RNA sequence: CGGGACGUAGCUCAGCUUGGUAGAGCGCUUGCUUUGGGAGCAAGAAGUCGCAGGUUCAAAUCCUGUCGUCCCGACCA
């Protein structure tokens, strides 16, 4: 094993050597999750839940700002309701978990544990909506769902996962489509400005469409191994669910019409994307806006000189007063040990306060986004200047993480014009392969069979290129192809 | 659901081929010395060897079954 492949951190293998092993070890070692005694399920530990709470807070604020309200619907769905929308049932049937017994009583009708809530929410909307005056309904719920997955990984694919699902009903197709696109853009903006993960937003191909949707949109992020990760979806359900669940209203013209509905969701998978995109050989690098701890303060004590502890407490208190999410690490351990641990856990900024700082009235600020040895990895600052300097420092860390991820995405987005090169790149997981595409399912299926890659999403043609790079037929779209998680 | 690997102390694993008193490192506890990038010494605690059968005088070790986990593929957020 070469030096380059030696672990920098105990128990975490180098990221470039084996992304899967790195990812799993990082999630466990950073204490985000713990495996549960239930197959395919994880425990979200306090630090991991802190990530989720920050995602929730940021995303929820965006939902509220666009006129949505939160509500909560039941976990269990009667089988007879679930089967009303044919495509939807067929799409989800293989992964639905069922409750068949309550206590010792065998149920006369099975109850599905929700894999998603279109059915139960649509049923309620049908009762609530009578008039065009009742529309639109703009509701979101934060909840758990269960899908009987065969193979699982923390955040990326678990049998039970946390997410939010928005469900809206509208009087017109145009309004529903506008809602679908608006929420897609909320997700894109959230990914970039909160998680610092650049994404491509676009339309899913027919084969990748949500079961029962008229059109599905997604944001897609690129992982370091060249595979894409679908990070959120937004569905225009047209009148499919409205017709199946009888969501109807009397319009201004006194005729009864079916509503147009949408649904859109982001799960804790987004956290998995964030972890994979930003992490390095020392562990996680959490973008500041998602970080449960933005700043960790580490006092450096010597025998007979514990002044740093008092100063560190003062600094911590001041920062907390300023609204910074700060943690003072007073544990009885060596500073170097603490540095390594908080590096693994990805805290954006570390403040070191030792005897020299106590004397000089300073503190050392260390950025997690920089490599050790970089010129601006550490800097000494007057203690009175810390609170003022932090907001800009945290912003700069966000910008740095985003810029690095953006650069990776751009250098691994290949606009290909040659069929052989396209197939080779698809097999090699070279990244996002951006090509003019015919849009035909049989073409996509062929690419998938040959290379494992599928369309991630598509957008309108932008140039004169009118030939599908994958098959040579006339092109109708531009598509990103990649292997996916 | 296919292919592969693995279940032994909190963690990572050795021991199994060739059956014969349960091991190491890390971690943990206590004490002292330390503390600006994962400290040192000393003492100590800790495991029904995943589970159930079978073979045997004797099973972590051999056989059968079973449950679970991880990795690689096929499907999903």
GROMACS .gro file of N, CA and C in nm, chain A residues 369-454:
model
  258
  369UNK      N    1  -1.252   2.338   0.580
  369UNK     CA    2  -1.257   2.320   0.433
  369UNK      C    3  -1.117   2.320   0.373
  370UNK      N    4  -1.020   2.378   0.445
  370UNK     CA    5  -0.884   2.383   0.392
  370UNK      C    6  -0.805   2.258   0.432
  371UNK      N    7  -0.710   2.221   0.346
  371UNK     CA    8  -0.621   2.110   0.380
  371UNK      C    9  -0.520   2.159   0.482
  372UNK      N   10  -0.474   2.065   0.566
  372UNK     CA   11  -0.370   2.102   0.661
  372UNK      C   12  -0.247   2.146   0.583
  373UNK      N   13  -0.189   2.258   0.626
  373UNK     CA   14  -0.071   2.308   0.556
  373UNK      C   15  -0.104   2.419   0.458
  374UNK      N   16  -0.231   2.432   0.419
  374UNK     CA   17  -0.270   2.544   0.334
  374UNK      C   18  -0.244   2.675   0.409
  375UNK      N   19  -0.212   2.777   0.331
  375UNK     CA   20  -0.174   2.904   0.391
  375UNK      C   21  -0.282   2.957   0.486
  376UNK      N   22  -0.407   2.948   0.447
  376UNK     CA   23  -0.512   3.006   0.532
  376UNK      C   24  -0.589   2.900   0.610
  377UNK      N   25  -0.524   2.787   0.634
  377UNK     CA   26  -0.588   2.684   0.716
  377UNK      C   27  -0.613   2.737   0.856
  378UNK      N   28  -0.511   2.801   0.912
  378UNK     CA   29  -0.523   2.857   1.047
  378UNK      C   30  -0.492   3.005   1.042
  379UNK      N   31  -0.560   3.081   1.129
  379UNK     CA   32  -0.516   3.219   1.147
  379UNK      C   33  -0.544   3.263   1.290
  380UNK      N   34  -0.458   3.350   1.338
  380UNK     CA   35  -0.472   3.401   1.473
  380UNK      C   36  -0.549   3.532   1.467
  381UNK      N   37  -0.640   3.548   1.564
  381UNK     CA   38  -0.729   3.664   1.560
  381UNK      C   39  -0.748   3.716   1.702
  382UNK      N   40  -0.764   3.848   1.714
  382UNK     CA   41  -0.797   3.903   1.845
  382UNK      C   42  -0.931   3.844   1.889
  383UNK      N   43  -0.939   3.809   2.016
  383UNK     CA   44  -1.064   3.744   2.062
  383UNK      C   45  -1.185   3.833   2.043
  384UNK      N   46  -1.165   3.961   2.055
  384UNK     CA   47  -1.279   4.053   2.043
  384UNK      C   48  -1.329   4.062   1.900
  385UNK      N   49  -1.249   4.010   1.805
  385UNK     CA   50  -1.287   4.022   1.664
  385UNK      C   51  -1.355   3.896   1.611
  386UNK      N   52  -1.359   3.792   1.693
  386UNK     CA   53  -1.409   3.664   1.644
  386UNK      C   54  -1.555   3.672   1.599
  387UNK      N   55  -1.639   3.725   1.686
  387UNK     CA   56  -1.783   3.726   1.655
  387UNK      C   57  -1.812   3.798   1.525
  388UNK      N   58  -1.738   3.907   1.502
  388UNK     CA   59  -1.761   3.982   1.378
  388UNK      C   60  -1.708   3.909   1.256
  389UNK      N   61  -1.601   3.831   1.277
  389UNK     CA   62  -1.537   3.765   1.163
  389UNK      C   63  -1.610   3.638   1.121
  390UNK      N   64  -1.682   3.576   1.214
  390UNK     CA   65  -1.740   3.445   1.185
  390UNK      C   66  -1.840   3.439   1.070
  391UNK      N   67  -1.935   3.530   1.063
  391UNK     CA   68  -2.033   3.518   0.953
  391UNK      C   69  -1.967   3.514   0.816
  392UNK      N   70  -1.869   3.601   0.795
  392UNK     CA   71  -1.802   3.602   0.665
  392UNK      C   72  -1.719   3.475   0.646
  393UNK      N   73  -1.657   3.428   0.754
  393UNK     CA   74  -1.577   3.305   0.745
  393UNK      C   75  -1.667   3.186   0.708
  394UNK      N   76  -1.780   3.177   0.773
  394UNK     CA   77  -1.871   3.066   0.745
  394UNK      C   78  -1.924   3.075   0.601
  395UNK      N   79  -1.954   3.196   0.557
  395UNK     CA   80  -1.998   3.215   0.419
  395UNK      C   81  -1.890   3.173   0.322
  396UNK      N   82  -1.767   3.209   0.356
  396UNK     CA   83  -1.657   3.176   0.265
  396UNK      C   84  -1.635   3.026   0.259
  397UNK      N   85  -1.655   2.958   0.369
  397UNK     CA   86  -1.642   2.812   0.370
  397UNK      C   87  -1.751   2.751   0.281
  398UNK      N   88  -1.872   2.805   0.293
  398UNK     CA   89  -1.980   2.758   0.205
  398UNK      C   90  -1.941   2.778   0.059
  399UNK      N   91  -1.894   2.897   0.027
  399UNK     CA   92  -1.857   2.929  -0.113
  399UNK      C   93  -1.747   2.836  -0.162
  400UNK      N   94  -1.649   2.809  -0.074
  400UNK     CA   95  -1.539   2.720  -0.112
  400UNK      C   96  -1.590   2.580  -0.142
  401UNK      N   97  -1.674   2.527  -0.054
  401UNK     CA   98  -1.726   2.392  -0.074
  401UNK      C   99  -1.807   2.388  -0.204
  402UNK      N  100  -1.888   2.490  -0.224
  402UNK     CA  101  -1.970   2.492  -0.345
  402UNK      C  102  -1.882   2.501  -0.470
  403UNK      N  103  -1.782   2.586  -0.464
  403UNK     CA  104  -1.696   2.606  -0.580
  403UNK      C  105  -1.621   2.477  -0.615
  404UNK      N  106  -1.574   2.406  -0.512
  404UNK     CA  107  -1.503   2.280  -0.538
  404UNK      C  108  -1.597   2.178  -0.601
  405UNK      N  109  -1.718   2.170  -0.546
  405UNK     CA  110  -1.815   2.074  -0.599
  405UNK      C  111  -1.858   2.112  -0.741
  406UNK      N  112  -1.875   2.241  -0.763
  406UNK     CA  113  -1.915   2.292  -0.895
  406UNK      C  114  -1.806   2.259  -0.998
  407UNK      N  115  -1.679   2.280  -0.956
  407UNK     CA  116  -1.568   2.252  -1.048
  407UNK      C  117  -1.565   2.104  -1.083
  408UNK      N  118  -1.591   2.019  -0.984
  408UNK     CA  119  -1.594   1.875  -1.011
  408UNK      C  120  -1.707   1.842  -1.107
  409UNK      N  121  -1.823   1.897  -1.081
  409UNK     CA  122  -1.939   1.869  -1.168
  409UNK      C  123  -1.909   1.913  -1.311
  410UNK      N  124  -1.850   2.032  -1.325
  410UNK     CA  125  -1.826   2.084  -1.459
  410UNK      C  126  -1.719   2.006  -1.533
  411UNK      N  127  -1.612   1.969  -1.461
  411UNK     CA  128  -1.508   1.893  -1.531
  411UNK      C  129  -1.552   1.750  -1.559
  412UNK      N  130  -1.658   1.706  -1.492
  412UNK     CA  131  -1.709   1.571  -1.516
  412UNK      C  132  -1.844   1.572  -1.587
  413UNK      N  133  -1.873   1.684  -1.650
  413UNK     CA  134  -1.989   1.690  -1.740
  413UNK      C  135  -1.933   1.695  -1.881
  414UNK      N  136  -1.960   1.590  -1.958
  414UNK     CA  137  -1.897   1.577  -2.088
  414UNK      C  138  -2.001   1.594  -2.198
  415UNK      N  139  -1.982   1.693  -2.282
  415UNK     CA  140  -2.069   1.709  -2.398
  415UNK      C  141  -2.009   1.625  -2.510
  416UNK      N  142  -2.069   1.511  -2.533
  416UNK     CA  143  -2.012   1.416  -2.628
  416UNK      C  144  -2.086   1.420  -2.761
  417UNK      N  145  -2.011   1.390  -2.866
  417UNK     CA  146  -2.073   1.393  -2.999
  417UNK      C  147  -2.054   1.262  -3.073
  418UNK      N  148  -1.977   1.173  -3.012
  418UNK     CA  149  -1.942   1.049  -3.081
  418UNK      C  150  -2.003   0.930  -3.007
  419UNK      N  151  -2.066   0.841  -3.081
  419UNK     CA  152  -2.139   0.732  -3.018
  419UNK      C  153  -2.046   0.640  -2.937
  420UNK      N  154  -1.933   0.603  -2.997
  420UNK     CA  155  -1.841   0.511  -2.928
  420UNK      C  156  -1.787   0.575  -2.799
  421UNK      N  157  -1.753   0.703  -2.809
  421UNK     CA  158  -1.702   0.773  -2.691
  421UNK      C  159  -1.808   0.780  -2.583
  422UNK      N  160  -1.933   0.800  -2.625
  422UNK     CA  161  -2.044   0.806  -2.530
  422UNK      C  162  -2.060   0.673  -2.456
  423UNK      N  163  -2.061   0.564  -2.529
  423UNK     CA  164  -2.078   0.434  -2.465
  423UNK      C  165  -1.962   0.403  -2.370
  424UNK      N  166  -1.842   0.438  -2.414
  424UNK     CA  167  -1.725   0.412  -2.331
  424UNK      C  168  -1.731   0.493  -2.202
  425UNK      N  169  -1.768   0.620  -2.215
  425UNK     CA  170  -1.775   0.708  -2.098
  425UNK      C  171  -1.886   0.662  -2.003
  426UNK      N  172  -1.996   0.612  -2.060
  426UNK     CA  173  -2.108   0.566  -1.977
  426UNK      C  174  -2.067   0.444  -1.895
  427UNK      N  175  -1.995   0.354  -1.961
  427UNK     CA  176  -1.948   0.235  -1.891
  427UNK      C  177  -1.848   0.271  -1.782
  428UNK      N  178  -1.766   0.371  -1.811
  428UNK     CA  179  -1.657   0.408  -1.720
  428UNK      C  180  -1.701   0.499  -1.605
  429UNK      N  181  -1.831   0.531  -1.602
  429UNK     CA  182  -1.880   0.626  -1.500
  429UNK      C  183  -1.801   0.756  -1.506
  430UNK      N  184  -1.789   0.810  -1.627
  430UNK     CA  185  -1.708   0.930  -1.643
  430UNK      C  186  -1.775   1.054  -1.588
  431UNK      N  187  -1.904   1.046  -1.560
  431UNK     CA  188  -1.974   1.161  -1.503
  431UNK      C  189  -2.107   1.184  -1.572
  432UNK      N  190  -2.149   1.309  -1.579
  432UNK     CA  191  -2.274   1.345  -1.645
  432UNK      C  192  -2.247   1.359  -1.795
  433UNK      N  193  -2.306   1.273  -1.873
  433UNK     CA  194  -2.283   1.274  -2.017
  433UNK      C  195  -2.397   1.349  -2.083
  434UNK      N  196  -2.361   1.464  -2.138
  434UNK     CA  197  -2.460   1.559  -2.187
  434UNK      C  198  -2.469   1.545  -2.338
  435UNK      N  199  -2.579   1.487  -2.385
  435UNK     CA  200  -2.589   1.461  -2.529
  435UNK      C  201  -2.726   1.499  -2.585
  436UNK      N  202  -2.732   1.529  -2.713
  436UNK     CA  203  -2.862   1.536  -2.781
  436UNK      C  204  -2.919   1.395  -2.784
  437UNK      N  205  -3.048   1.384  -2.754
  437UNK     CA  206  -3.107   1.251  -2.737
  437UNK      C  207  -3.241   1.243  -2.809
  438UNK      N  208  -3.270   1.123  -2.859
  438UNK     CA  209  -3.393   1.104  -2.935
  438UNK      C  210  -3.517   1.095  -2.845
  439UNK      N  211  -3.495   1.060  -2.717
  439UNK     CA  212  -3.610   1.050  -2.625
  439UNK      C  213  -3.682   0.918  -2.632
  440UNK      N  214  -3.631   0.824  -2.713
  440UNK     CA  215  -3.704   0.697  -2.729
  440UNK      C  216  -3.669   0.600  -2.616
  441UNK      N  217  -3.770   0.538  -2.554
  441UNK     CA  218  -3.746   0.441  -2.447
  441UNK      C  219  -3.653   0.328  -2.491
  442UNK      N  220  -3.668   0.282  -2.617
  442UNK     CA  221  -3.585   0.169  -2.661
  442UNK      C  222  -3.438   0.209  -2.670
  443UNK      N  223  -3.412   0.335  -2.702
  443UNK     CA  224  -3.274   0.383  -2.707
  443UNK      C  225  -3.216   0.385  -2.566
  444UNK      N  226  -3.295   0.438  -2.472
  444UNK     CA  227  -3.250   0.445  -2.332
  444UNK      C  228  -3.225   0.304  -2.277
  445UNK      N  229  -3.316   0.212  -2.310
  445UNK     CA  230  -3.303   0.075  -2.261
  445UNK      C  231  -3.177   0.009  -2.316
  446UNK      N  232  -3.145   0.040  -2.440
  446UNK     CA  233  -3.025  -0.017  -2.501
  446UNK      C  234  -2.899   0.035  -2.431
  447UNK      N  235  -2.897   0.166  -2.407
  447UNK     CA  236  -2.783   0.225  -2.337
  447UNK      C  237  -2.768   0.163  -2.198
  448UNK      N  238  -2.880   0.145  -2.132
  448UNK     CA  239  -2.877   0.089  -1.997
  448UNK      C  240  -2.823  -0.054  -1.998
  449UNK      N  241  -2.870  -0.133  -2.093
  449UNK     CA  242  -2.827  -0.272  -2.101
  449UNK      C  243  -2.677  -0.281  -2.133
  450UNK      N  244  -2.630  -0.191  -2.217
  450UNK     CA  245  -2.490  -0.195  -2.260
  450UNK      C  246  -2.394  -0.136  -2.157
  451UNK      N  247  -2.442  -0.036  -2.081
  451UNK     CA  248  -2.348   0.040  -1.998
  451UNK      C  249  -2.389   0.054  -1.852
  452UNK      N  250  -2.517   0.032  -1.821
  452UNK     CA  251  -2.564   0.056  -1.685
  452UNK      C  252  -2.610   0.199  -1.663
  453UNK      N  253  -2.589   0.285  -1.760
  453UNK     CA  254  -2.627   0.426  -1.744
  453UNK      C  255  -2.770   0.448  -1.794
  454UNK      N  256  -2.837   0.546  -1.733
  454UNK     CA  257  -2.970   0.586  -1.777
  454UNK      C  258  -2.974   0.738  -1.788
   0.00000   0.00000   0.00000
